[in-house]
Short mmCIF file of C-alpha atoms in Angstrom, two decimals:
data_model
loop_
_atom_site.label_atom_id
_atom_site.label_comp_id
_atom_site.label_asym_id
_atom_site.label_seq_id
_atom_site.Cartn_x
_atom_site.Cartn_y
_atom_site.Cartn_z
CA UNK O 1 140.20 57.32 120.83
CA UNK O 2 136.95 58.97 121.92
CA UNK O 3 135.86 60.06 118.45
CA UNK O 4 136.65 56.67 116.96
CA UNK O 5 134.28 55.22 119.56
CA UNK O 6 131.62 57.70 118.47
CA UNK O 7 131.91 56.60 114.84
CA UNK O 8 131.78 52.98 115.97
CA UNK O 9 128.57 53.71 117.87
CA UNK O 10 127.04 55.43 114.82
CA UNK O 11 128.02 52.54 112.59
CA UNK O 12 126.67 50.04 115.13
CA UNK O 13 123.38 51.93 115.37
CA UNK O 14 122.94 51.94 111.61
CA UNK O 15 123.88 48.27 111.37
CA UNK O 16 121.39 47.42 114.11
CA UNK O 17 118.80 49.44 112.23
CA UNK O 18 119.52 47.29 109.18
CA UNK O 19 118.82 44.14 111.19
CA UNK O 20 115.55 45.56 112.52
CA UNK O 21 114.46 46.63 109.03
CA UNK O 22 115.16 43.13 107.77
CA UNK O 23 113.01 41.69 110.56
CA UNK O 24 110.18 44.13 109.88
CA UNK O 25 110.22 43.32 106.17
CA UNK O 26 109.45 39.71 107.05
CA UNK O 27 106.82 40.63 109.64
CA UNK O 28 103.11 41.22 109.33
CA UNK O 29 101.78 43.74 106.83
CA UNK O 30 100.38 45.93 109.62
CA UNK O 31 103.89 46.58 110.92
CA UNK O 32 105.07 47.51 107.45
CA UNK O 33 102.51 50.31 107.28
CA UNK O 34 104.42 52.20 109.97
CA UNK O 35 107.12 54.58 108.74
CA UNK O 36 109.91 52.88 110.68
CA UNK O 37 112.68 54.70 108.80
CA UNK O 38 111.44 58.07 109.99
CA UNK O 39 111.25 56.78 113.58
CA UNK O 40 114.69 55.17 113.66
CA UNK O 41 116.51 58.05 111.99
CA UNK O 42 114.88 60.68 114.22
CA UNK O 43 116.15 59.00 117.40
CA UNK O 44 119.77 60.20 116.94
CA UNK O 45 118.49 63.73 116.24
CA UNK O 46 116.56 63.64 119.51
CA UNK O 47 119.61 62.43 121.44
CA UNK O 48 121.87 65.13 119.98
CA UNK O 49 119.23 67.78 120.70
CA UNK O 50 119.11 66.56 124.31
CA UNK O 51 122.91 66.81 124.48
CA UNK O 52 122.75 70.41 123.21
CA UNK O 53 120.26 71.24 125.95
CA UNK O 54 122.62 69.74 128.53
CA UNK O 55 125.30 72.07 127.12
CA UNK O 56 123.09 75.06 127.90
CA UNK O 57 121.54 75.62 124.46
CA UNK O 58 117.91 75.89 123.42
CA UNK O 59 116.25 75.87 119.98
CA UNK O 60 114.39 78.93 118.76
CA UNK O 61 112.90 80.18 115.51
CA UNK O 62 113.07 83.78 114.32
CA UNK O 63 110.92 85.33 111.59
CA UNK O 64 113.13 87.57 109.47
CA UNK O 65 110.11 88.76 107.49
CA UNK O 66 106.86 87.33 106.21
CA UNK O 67 108.73 85.02 103.81
CA UNK O 68 111.81 83.93 105.72
CA UNK O 69 112.27 82.00 108.97
CA UNK O 70 115.61 81.06 110.51
CA UNK O 71 116.20 78.47 113.22
CA UNK O 72 118.93 78.77 115.87
CA UNK O 73 120.39 76.86 118.74
CA UNK O 74 121.18 79.62 121.24
CA UNK O 75 122.71 80.03 124.68
CA UNK O 76 120.00 79.66 127.35
CA UNK O 77 121.33 82.40 129.59
CA UNK O 78 123.75 84.84 128.02
CA UNK O 79 126.69 85.49 130.29
CA UNK O 80 128.21 88.89 129.69
CA UNK O 81 131.60 87.71 130.96
CA UNK O 82 131.73 85.38 127.94
CA UNK O 83 132.10 86.47 124.31
CA UNK O 84 129.53 85.34 121.76
CA UNK O 85 130.52 82.90 119.01
CA UNK O 86 128.35 82.23 115.95
CA UNK O 87 129.04 78.81 114.37
CA UNK O 88 127.90 78.44 110.75
CA UNK O 89 127.67 74.94 109.30
CA UNK O 90 128.68 73.74 105.85
CA UNK O 91 126.71 72.12 103.08
CA UNK O 92 126.72 68.53 104.34
CA UNK O 93 124.26 68.97 107.20
CA UNK O 94 122.64 71.33 109.66
CA UNK O 95 123.83 72.89 112.91
CA UNK O 96 122.61 69.94 114.97
CA UNK O 97 125.06 67.43 113.53
CA UNK O 98 127.99 69.42 112.16
CA UNK O 99 129.04 70.76 115.54
CA UNK O 100 128.15 67.82 117.77
CA UNK O 101 131.85 67.30 118.65
CA UNK O 102 132.45 70.98 119.39
CA UNK O 103 129.45 72.37 121.24
CA UNK O 104 130.35 70.83 124.61
CA UNK O 105 133.91 72.20 124.89
CA UNK O 106 133.16 75.58 123.28
CA UNK O 107 130.02 76.21 125.37
CA UNK O 108 132.25 76.48 128.45
CA UNK O 109 133.96 79.58 127.05
CA UNK O 110 131.39 81.20 124.76
CA UNK O 111 127.76 82.12 124.41
CA UNK O 112 127.04 79.96 121.38
CA UNK O 113 124.67 80.73 118.50
CA UNK O 114 124.22 78.05 115.84
CA UNK O 115 121.96 79.01 112.91
CA UNK O 116 120.54 76.62 110.36
CA UNK O 117 121.19 78.19 106.97
CA UNK O 118 118.28 78.55 104.58
CA UNK O 119 116.88 75.14 103.46
CA UNK O 120 118.80 73.26 106.14
CA UNK O 121 117.23 72.08 109.36
CA UNK O 122 114.19 74.20 110.14
CA UNK O 123 115.18 77.35 108.23
CA UNK O 124 113.26 78.25 105.09
CA UNK O 125 112.52 81.12 102.75
CA UNK O 126 110.10 81.70 99.89
CA UNK O 127 112.48 84.22 98.37
CA UNK O 128 114.42 83.30 95.22
CA UNK O 129 117.85 84.63 96.31
CA UNK O 130 120.32 81.74 96.59
CA UNK O 131 123.48 83.75 97.29
CA UNK O 132 125.72 83.37 100.32
CA UNK O 133 125.19 87.12 100.86
CA UNK O 134 121.48 86.46 101.38
CA UNK O 135 122.35 83.67 103.83
CA UNK O 136 124.63 86.09 105.66
CA UNK O 137 121.95 88.78 105.87
CA UNK O 138 119.47 86.28 107.28
CA UNK O 139 121.89 85.17 110.01
CA UNK O 140 122.82 88.75 110.91
CA UNK O 141 119.18 89.86 111.02
CA UNK O 142 118.27 86.84 113.14
CA UNK O 143 121.04 87.65 115.60
CA UNK O 144 119.85 91.25 115.82
CA UNK O 145 116.36 90.06 116.72
CA UNK O 146 117.92 87.86 119.41
CA UNK O 147 119.70 90.92 120.83
CA UNK O 148 123.21 89.78 119.89
CA UNK O 149 125.06 92.93 118.90
CA UNK O 150 128.72 91.83 118.96
CA UNK O 151 130.14 88.41 118.16
CA UNK O 152 132.90 86.42 116.48
CA UNK O 153 132.13 84.00 113.65
CA UNK O 154 133.32 80.51 112.77
CA UNK O 155 132.30 78.95 109.47
CA UNK O 156 133.27 75.70 107.80
CA UNK O 157 133.20 74.99 104.04
CA UNK O 158 130.03 76.64 102.64
CA UNK O 159 129.64 78.29 106.04
CA UNK O 160 133.00 79.97 105.45
CA UNK O 161 131.57 81.78 102.41
CA UNK O 162 128.68 82.95 104.59
CA UNK O 163 130.74 84.21 107.55
CA UNK O 164 133.06 86.05 105.15
CA UNK O 165 130.07 88.03 103.90
CA UNK O 166 128.85 88.56 107.46
CA UNK O 167 132.22 90.04 108.42
CA UNK O 168 132.24 92.20 105.30
CA UNK O 169 128.77 93.67 105.83
CA UNK O 170 129.10 94.14 109.62
CA UNK O 171 132.68 95.27 110.37
CA UNK O 172 131.62 96.91 113.65
CA UNK O 173 129.61 93.91 114.80
CA UNK O 174 131.82 90.96 113.86
CA UNK O 175 134.89 90.92 116.09
CA UNK O 176 137.02 88.00 114.85
CA UNK O 177 136.68 85.51 112.01
CA UNK O 178 137.54 81.80 111.83
CA UNK O 179 137.31 80.16 108.40
CA UNK O 180 137.79 76.39 108.03
CA UNK O 181 138.19 74.51 104.73
CA UNK O 182 136.49 77.16 102.59
CA UNK O 183 137.61 78.22 99.11
CA UNK O 184 136.33 81.76 99.48
CA UNK O 185 138.86 83.31 97.09
CA UNK O 186 138.89 80.64 94.37
CA UNK O 187 139.09 82.11 90.89
CA UNK O 188 137.23 81.01 87.77
CA UNK O 189 140.10 78.87 86.45
CA UNK O 190 140.47 77.06 89.78
CA UNK O 191 136.73 76.51 89.98
CA UNK O 192 136.63 75.10 86.44
CA UNK O 193 139.56 72.79 87.19
CA UNK O 194 137.94 71.46 90.36
CA UNK O 195 134.70 70.82 88.49
CA UNK O 196 136.58 68.97 85.74
CA UNK O 197 138.23 66.75 88.34
CA UNK O 198 134.89 66.19 90.08
CA UNK O 199 132.38 66.18 87.24
CA UNK O 200 129.65 64.70 89.44
CA UNK O 201 130.28 67.03 92.39
CA UNK O 202 126.71 68.33 92.57
CA UNK O 203 125.26 64.82 92.53
CA UNK O 204 127.57 63.82 95.37
CA UNK O 205 126.85 66.89 97.50
CA UNK O 206 123.11 66.37 97.07
CA UNK O 207 123.49 62.62 97.49
CA UNK O 208 120.41 60.66 96.44
CA UNK O 209 122.03 57.22 96.25
CA UNK O 210 124.05 55.16 98.75
CA UNK O 211 127.05 55.28 96.41
CA UNK O 212 127.06 59.08 96.31
CA UNK O 213 126.54 59.30 100.06
CA UNK O 214 129.55 57.05 100.63
CA UNK O 215 131.59 59.19 98.21
CA UNK O 216 130.52 62.37 100.01
CA UNK O 217 131.60 61.03 103.40
CA UNK O 218 134.86 59.49 102.12
CA UNK O 219 135.88 62.74 100.40
CA UNK O 220 135.06 64.77 103.50
CA UNK O 221 136.28 62.64 106.43
CA UNK O 222 139.87 61.37 106.25
CA UNK O 223 140.27 59.38 109.47
CA UNK O 224 137.05 57.35 109.70
CA UNK O 225 134.84 55.24 107.47
CA UNK O 226 131.50 55.97 109.10
CA UNK O 227 129.43 53.75 106.81
CA UNK O 228 131.84 50.82 106.52
CA UNK O 229 129.45 48.24 107.96
CA UNK O 230 126.19 49.84 106.87
CA UNK O 231 124.32 48.17 103.98
CA UNK O 232 123.14 50.23 101.03
CA UNK O 233 119.43 49.77 101.69
CA UNK O 234 119.80 51.38 105.13
CA UNK O 235 121.71 54.29 103.61
CA UNK O 236 118.89 54.72 101.10
CA UNK O 237 116.38 54.81 103.96
CA UNK O 238 118.60 57.41 105.65
CA UNK O 239 118.62 59.51 102.47
CA UNK O 240 114.85 59.20 102.06
CA UNK O 241 114.23 60.18 105.69
CA UNK O 242 116.28 63.38 105.29
CA UNK O 243 115.28 64.24 101.73
CA UNK O 244 113.96 67.75 102.36
CA UNK O 245 114.43 70.88 100.22
CA UNK O 246 116.64 68.98 97.77
CA UNK O 247 115.75 71.29 94.87
CA UNK O 248 116.60 74.42 96.85
CA UNK O 249 119.87 72.96 98.16
CA UNK O 250 120.89 72.14 94.61
CA UNK O 251 120.08 75.72 93.60
CA UNK O 252 122.41 76.99 96.33
CA UNK O 253 125.24 74.89 94.89
CA UNK O 254 124.46 75.87 91.32
CA UNK O 255 124.60 79.55 92.29
CA UNK O 256 127.94 79.11 94.06
CA UNK O 257 129.43 77.25 91.10
CA UNK O 258 127.92 79.36 88.31
CA UNK O 259 128.66 82.82 89.62
CA UNK O 260 131.82 84.54 88.48
CA UNK O 261 134.61 84.95 91.01
CA UNK O 262 134.66 88.41 92.57
CA UNK O 263 137.96 90.07 91.53
CA UNK O 264 137.30 92.87 94.00
CA UNK O 265 136.40 90.65 96.97
CA UNK O 266 136.72 92.99 99.97
CA UNK O 267 139.63 92.53 102.36
CA UNK O 268 138.22 91.98 105.83
CA UNK O 269 139.11 94.43 108.57
CA UNK O 270 138.89 91.76 111.28
CA UNK O 271 141.65 89.46 112.46
CA UNK O 272 141.10 86.13 110.71
CA UNK O 273 142.23 82.60 111.51
CA UNK O 274 142.32 80.19 108.55
CA UNK O 275 142.28 76.47 109.41
CA UNK O 276 142.79 73.70 106.85
CA UNK O 277 143.33 69.96 106.79
CA UNK O 278 146.38 68.79 104.87
CA UNK O 279 144.27 66.01 103.29
CA UNK O 280 141.39 68.20 102.08
CA UNK O 281 139.94 66.62 98.92
CA UNK O 282 137.37 69.35 98.31
CA UNK O 283 139.23 72.65 98.52
CA UNK O 284 142.98 72.04 97.95
CA UNK O 285 145.46 73.17 100.58
CA UNK O 286 146.89 75.97 98.42
CA UNK O 287 143.58 77.83 98.81
CA UNK O 288 144.37 78.38 102.50
CA UNK O 289 147.48 80.35 101.59
CA UNK O 290 145.67 82.05 98.74
CA UNK O 291 143.11 83.34 101.24
CA UNK O 292 145.87 84.45 103.61
CA UNK O 293 147.61 86.42 100.85
CA UNK O 294 144.31 88.11 100.00
CA UNK O 295 143.60 89.10 103.60
CA UNK O 296 147.12 90.23 104.43
CA UNK O 297 148.88 90.63 107.79
CA UNK O 298 145.71 90.45 109.93
CA UNK O 299 145.29 86.80 108.97
CA UNK O 300 147.14 83.60 109.85
CA UNK O 301 146.97 79.98 108.71
CA UNK O 302 147.03 76.79 110.74
CA UNK O 303 147.33 73.47 108.90
CA UNK O 304 146.18 70.31 110.70
CA UNK O 305 147.93 67.07 109.79
CA UNK O 306 146.07 63.92 108.78
CA UNK O 307 142.82 65.87 108.47
CA UNK O 308 140.39 66.07 105.59
CA UNK O 309 137.81 68.61 104.47
CA UNK O 310 135.52 67.88 107.43
CA UNK O 311 138.08 69.03 109.96
CA UNK O 312 135.27 69.46 112.49
CA UNK O 313 134.94 65.65 112.50
CA UNK O 314 138.54 64.61 111.87
CA UNK O 315 140.20 66.96 114.39
CA UNK O 316 137.57 68.72 116.54
CA UNK O 317 139.79 68.96 119.64
CA UNK O 318 142.49 70.82 117.73
CA UNK O 319 139.98 73.20 116.16
CA UNK O 320 138.39 73.88 119.56
CA UNK O 321 141.77 74.77 121.06
CA UNK O 322 142.64 77.00 118.10
CA UNK O 323 139.30 78.83 118.26
CA UNK O 324 139.54 79.42 122.01
CA UNK O 325 143.12 80.64 121.78
CA UNK O 326 142.43 82.94 118.83
CA UNK O 327 139.10 84.45 119.86
CA UNK O 328 139.90 84.76 123.57
CA UNK O 329 143.46 85.91 122.92
CA UNK O 330 145.01 83.42 125.35
#
């Protein structure tokens, strides 16, 4: 299977990196002064960025105001015979990696816009607001400055909370909504129960140890064990090389967990497709139907078998087909 081969390549790369690190540790002191971890772990980023460019996307940075900057991957040449699709990543990474298995197929049918949310990738703000509504306003304002006036949205996990708010605040701008694996309508009792079952959830989501990183991946991806052959000291180097804005990311989570559920959460006016994996270990399957009941007849649910929380990695082909069929109406 093509995606299994991809995971094998990733695992092989990390294992090879482990071998090289071991060699360097036994080499001369002058070699050890070089930050090899930063070099090795930036190579995959460079390759994925090159792939995005081959798919017709380019990186750009937009200043929202004098305190906030948002980074996008955007369509090079907007084709007006294609609809625009905004893809909003979840908490476990930025736009570069979370959609690597989807950008190629979807770029054939859509003008794609992939923002990095605040404190992920190259997006940053000095403002203190940590709400998903603030994230949504930043994305919407960035799109306005890029001249994108009508679009559909697709958000996964934390990104689902953000696109929900985008659709709420811009009913005339957002055409259709796709929400994947996102407990947008969880109530306070459900939230408390999930936190009891996962008492160290924040530590795992902001993984600072190899053990927590392995737990994060195993709870998210059902079909593959990405780090099976990767030693802990390489995972620690990987964590250290990507250890940016940790405090702010933790504040985002704390806000999401601490805030009271909104009993008057608006019902979206847009048609909405809800996609869930039947093996989701983060937001239980019943939340998909709970969201559908809240949204009413303009929403529908599709459950993907043998798929975990990170459905974008477990079953990207199925999600791509569902998005194209729903947004294009074919």
